[in-house]
């Protein structure tokens, strides 16, 4: 996240200064040695930012429940079809393999239908993944902005607290902890379940070209 300029108005600043004066009585000299010293106001800022992030996360799952369910079911069906495709190829007699390579016979038609279904599932899965990840990123940004604003408040409050206590607190305010889903790597779909494309990558690494590879001579839609 890129840093943003301070956006706190004078009313918010005065309130934070007032809270700093109230909390100053509970600050001890030994607190200056601990960077992670907290105060009721810092705890309040942390709790509010956590609650906002939790609401954003819950709103995301409520709003995308149908898409997430469809993607999960689609991923399961796609894995099944990919396994079926590989199994049928492995069980083809040599005579049928020749006819498939020539684009003829019942085995060729069956494999072509299955491959078309796999391709449709891949396209739909890509559309769903893009929609899910866009909404997830938007939720992340909204929650992160709340934490950024809370950091600004903590900085103003801590400066006033340090001034009120004549430097008896640490030079820097405690760092507000971000919730785990704001710092997670990858995408929303990656976090929920592995994408169907993972199966293709495993097959490509372990068993040669896949049916989705233009260079694969086994493709049922390849030109003879």
Short mmCIF file of C-alpha atoms in Angstrom, two decimals:
data_model
loop_
_atom_site.label_atom_id
_atom_site.label_comp_id
_atom_site.label_asym_id
_atom_site.label_seq_id
_atom_site.Cartn_x
_atom_site.Cartn_y
_atom_site.Cartn_z
CA UNK A 1 0.00 0.00 0.00
CA UNK A 2 1.31 3.44 -0.85
CA UNK A 3 1.42 5.92 2.04
CA UNK A 4 -1.30 8.55 2.05
CA UNK A 5 -1.10 12.10 3.44
CA UNK A 6 -2.66 12.79 6.80
CA UNK A 7 -6.39 13.34 6.44
CA UNK A 8 -7.38 13.95 10.05
CA UNK A 9 -9.37 17.11 10.63
CA UNK A 10 -8.97 19.49 13.56
CA UNK A 11 -11.84 17.94 15.52
CA UNK A 12 -10.33 14.47 15.31
CA UNK A 13 -6.92 15.82 16.31
CA UNK A 14 -8.35 17.65 19.33
CA UNK A 15 -10.14 14.50 20.44
CA UNK A 16 -6.94 12.46 20.18
CA UNK A 17 -5.03 15.08 22.18
CA UNK A 18 -7.74 14.96 24.83
CA UNK A 19 -7.51 11.17 24.99
CA UNK A 20 -3.73 11.40 25.27
CA UNK A 21 -4.06 13.67 28.29
CA UNK A 22 -6.52 11.27 29.89
CA UNK A 23 -4.22 8.28 29.31
CA UNK A 24 -1.08 10.09 30.48
CA UNK A 25 -1.89 9.44 34.14
CA UNK A 26 -1.63 5.69 33.59
CA UNK A 27 1.75 5.80 31.87
CA UNK A 28 4.77 4.76 33.96
CA UNK A 29 8.41 5.55 33.44
CA UNK A 30 9.22 1.91 32.70
CA UNK A 31 6.87 2.02 29.70
CA UNK A 32 9.45 4.00 27.75
CA UNK A 33 11.59 0.89 27.48
CA UNK A 34 8.91 -1.11 25.69
CA UNK A 35 8.15 -0.37 22.04
CA UNK A 36 4.91 -2.37 22.16
CA UNK A 37 3.42 -0.53 25.14
CA UNK A 38 -0.28 0.01 24.57
CA UNK A 39 -2.88 2.29 26.07
CA UNK A 40 -6.69 2.22 26.12
CA UNK A 41 -6.79 4.50 23.08
CA UNK A 42 -4.38 2.38 21.05
CA UNK A 43 -6.37 -0.72 21.99
CA UNK A 44 -9.55 1.05 20.87
CA UNK A 45 -8.00 1.96 17.51
CA UNK A 46 -6.84 -1.63 17.03
CA UNK A 47 -10.27 -3.04 17.91
CA UNK A 48 -12.11 -0.69 15.55
CA UNK A 49 -9.80 -1.45 12.64
CA UNK A 50 -10.11 -5.19 13.31
CA UNK A 51 -13.91 -4.94 13.43
CA UNK A 52 -14.00 -3.02 10.14
CA UNK A 53 -11.75 -5.59 8.45
CA UNK A 54 -13.93 -8.40 9.80
CA UNK A 55 -17.06 -6.76 8.38
CA UNK A 56 -15.39 -6.36 4.98
CA UNK A 57 -14.37 -10.01 4.97
CA UNK A 58 -17.88 -11.15 5.93
CA UNK A 59 -19.45 -8.88 3.31
CA UNK A 60 -17.17 -10.34 0.65
CA UNK A 61 -18.19 -13.93 1.48
CA UNK A 62 -21.88 -13.02 1.64
CA UNK A 63 -21.77 -11.18 -1.67
CA UNK A 64 -19.76 -13.84 -3.50
CA UNK A 65 -21.29 -16.99 -1.99
CA UNK A 66 -22.85 -18.12 -5.27
CA UNK A 67 -19.67 -17.53 -7.30
CA UNK A 68 -17.48 -19.24 -4.71
CA UNK A 69 -19.77 -22.27 -4.60
CA UNK A 70 -19.89 -22.51 -8.39
CA UNK A 71 -16.11 -22.21 -8.65
CA UNK A 72 -15.58 -24.93 -6.07
CA UNK A 73 -17.99 -27.29 -7.83
CA UNK A 74 -16.50 -26.43 -11.21
CA UNK A 75 -12.98 -27.14 -9.96
CA UNK A 76 -14.07 -30.55 -8.68
CA UNK A 77 -15.83 -31.43 -11.95
CA UNK A 78 -12.87 -30.25 -13.98
CA UNK A 79 -10.46 -32.44 -12.02
CA UNK A 80 -12.76 -35.40 -12.64
CA UNK A 81 -12.92 -34.69 -16.38
CA UNK A 82 -9.16 -34.27 -16.63
CA UNK A 83 -8.61 -37.59 -14.89
CA UNK A 84 -11.20 -39.24 -17.15
CA UNK A 85 -9.49 -37.82 -20.24
CA UNK A 86 -6.11 -39.18 -19.16
CA UNK A 87 -7.60 -42.54 -18.22
CA UNK A 88 -9.38 -42.96 -21.56
CA UNK A 89 -6.24 -42.08 -23.46
CA UNK A 90 -4.22 -44.61 -21.47
CA UNK A 91 -6.76 -47.37 -22.14
CA UNK A 92 -7.04 -46.82 -25.90
CA UNK A 93 -6.00 -49.84 -27.97
CA UNK A 94 -3.34 -49.22 -30.57
CA UNK A 95 -5.89 -49.42 -33.40
CA UNK A 96 -8.06 -46.76 -31.78
CA UNK A 97 -5.04 -44.55 -31.14
CA UNK A 98 -4.35 -44.51 -34.86
CA UNK A 99 -7.95 -43.62 -35.67
CA UNK A 100 -7.95 -40.85 -33.03
CA UNK A 101 -4.80 -39.41 -34.58
CA UNK A 102 -6.61 -39.43 -37.93
CA UNK A 103 -9.72 -37.77 -36.44
CA UNK A 104 -11.99 -40.75 -36.92
CA UNK A 105 -13.99 -43.24 -34.90
CA UNK A 106 -16.19 -43.28 -31.77
CA UNK A 107 -13.18 -42.87 -29.45
CA UNK A 108 -12.21 -39.68 -31.27
CA UNK A 109 -15.74 -38.24 -30.94
CA UNK A 110 -15.92 -39.16 -27.26
CA UNK A 111 -12.56 -37.57 -26.48
CA UNK A 112 -13.45 -34.47 -28.48
CA UNK A 113 -16.69 -34.00 -26.53
CA UNK A 114 -14.81 -34.39 -23.26
CA UNK A 115 -12.13 -31.95 -24.34
CA UNK A 116 -14.73 -29.36 -25.33
CA UNK A 117 -16.35 -29.72 -21.92
CA UNK A 118 -12.96 -29.20 -20.27
CA UNK A 119 -12.36 -26.09 -22.33
CA UNK A 120 -15.76 -24.64 -21.42
CA UNK A 121 -15.05 -25.32 -17.76
CA UNK A 122 -11.68 -23.58 -18.03
CA UNK A 123 -13.25 -20.49 -19.57
CA UNK A 124 -15.99 -20.32 -16.95
CA UNK A 125 -13.47 -20.90 -14.18
CA UNK A 126 -11.34 -18.03 -15.47
CA UNK A 127 -14.34 -15.69 -15.54
CA UNK A 128 -15.33 -16.63 -12.00
CA UNK A 129 -11.76 -16.30 -10.72
CA UNK A 130 -11.45 -12.79 -12.14
CA UNK A 131 -14.76 -11.70 -10.61
CA UNK A 132 -13.95 -13.20 -7.20
CA UNK A 133 -10.44 -11.76 -7.08
CA UNK A 134 -11.62 -8.28 -8.11
CA UNK A 135 -14.16 -8.20 -5.29
CA UNK A 136 -11.63 -9.61 -2.84
CA UNK A 137 -9.03 -7.00 -3.79
CA UNK A 138 -11.59 -4.22 -3.34
CA UNK A 139 -12.39 -5.54 0.15
CA UNK A 140 -8.68 -5.70 0.97
CA UNK A 141 -8.17 -2.10 -0.13
CA UNK A 142 -11.08 -0.80 1.93
CA UNK A 143 -9.89 -2.61 5.05
CA UNK A 144 -6.28 -1.51 4.46
CA UNK A 145 -7.36 2.13 4.15
CA UNK A 146 -9.08 1.82 7.52
CA UNK A 147 -5.83 0.54 9.04
CA UNK A 148 -3.90 3.37 7.36
CA UNK A 149 -6.25 5.91 8.87
CA UNK A 150 -5.96 4.22 12.26
CA UNK A 151 -2.16 4.43 11.95
CA UNK A 152 -2.49 8.18 11.34
CA UNK A 153 -4.66 8.53 14.42
CA UNK A 154 -2.21 6.50 16.48
CA UNK A 155 0.68 8.72 15.33
CA UNK A 156 -1.15 11.95 16.28
CA UNK A 157 -2.29 10.47 19.59
CA UNK A 158 1.17 9.14 20.45
CA UNK A 159 2.83 12.45 19.70
CA UNK A 160 0.43 14.18 22.07
CA UNK A 161 0.95 11.46 24.69
CA UNK A 162 4.72 11.77 24.44
CA UNK A 163 4.47 15.53 24.82
CA UNK A 164 2.09 15.27 27.78
CA UNK A 165 4.30 12.73 29.58
CA UNK A 166 7.51 14.64 28.81
CA UNK A 167 8.93 11.78 26.81
CA UNK A 168 8.12 8.96 29.24
CA UNK A 169 6.82 6.76 26.44
CA UNK A 170 8.61 5.17 23.52
CA UNK A 171 9.46 7.49 20.59
CA UNK A 172 7.24 5.55 18.20
CA UNK A 173 3.63 4.39 18.68
CA UNK A 174 2.79 0.69 18.79
CA UNK A 175 2.26 -0.82 15.35
CA UNK A 176 -1.34 -1.80 14.71
CA UNK A 177 -1.54 -5.45 13.69
CA UNK A 178 -3.14 -6.22 10.32
CA UNK A 179 -5.46 -9.19 10.07
CA UNK A 180 -4.07 -12.19 8.24
CA UNK A 181 -6.25 -12.02 5.13
CA UNK A 182 -4.95 -8.50 4.37
CA UNK A 183 -1.37 -9.74 4.09
CA UNK A 184 -2.03 -13.11 2.47
CA UNK A 185 -0.17 -13.96 -0.73
CA UNK A 186 -1.83 -15.08 -3.93
CA UNK A 187 -5.50 -14.57 -4.72
CA UNK A 188 -8.81 -15.22 -3.03
CA UNK A 189 -9.34 -18.33 -5.16
CA UNK A 190 -5.86 -19.62 -4.29
CA UNK A 191 -6.62 -19.26 -0.62
CA UNK A 192 -9.98 -21.03 -0.82
CA UNK A 193 -9.06 -23.95 -3.04
CA UNK A 194 -6.52 -24.76 -5.69
CA UNK A 195 -7.42 -23.57 -9.15
CA UNK A 196 -8.18 -26.09 -11.91
CA UNK A 197 -5.08 -24.97 -13.78
CA UNK A 198 -2.97 -26.55 -11.04
CA UNK A 199 -3.98 -29.97 -12.36
CA UNK A 200 -2.75 -29.07 -15.81
CA UNK A 201 0.60 -27.93 -14.49
CA UNK A 202 1.03 -31.17 -12.55
CA UNK A 203 0.20 -33.23 -15.60
CA UNK A 204 2.52 -31.20 -17.80
CA UNK A 205 5.37 -31.67 -15.35
CA UNK A 206 4.82 -35.35 -14.70
CA UNK A 207 3.18 -36.86 -17.76
CA UNK A 208 4.17 -34.86 -20.79
CA UNK A 209 1.94 -32.53 -22.84
CA UNK A 210 -1.72 -32.10 -21.94
CA UNK A 211 -4.81 -31.88 -24.06
CA UNK A 212 -4.65 -28.12 -23.66
CA UNK A 213 -1.24 -27.87 -25.37
CA UNK A 214 -1.26 -26.96 -29.07
CA UNK A 215 1.81 -29.14 -29.59
CA UNK A 216 0.09 -32.25 -28.20
CA UNK A 217 -0.50 -34.78 -31.00
CA UNK A 218 -3.26 -36.36 -28.90
CA UNK A 219 -5.57 -33.35 -29.24
CA UNK A 220 -8.88 -34.47 -30.70
CA UNK A 221 -9.39 -31.11 -32.40
CA UNK A 222 -5.94 -31.07 -33.97
CA UNK A 223 -5.73 -31.12 -37.72
CA UNK A 224 -4.86 -34.47 -39.19
#
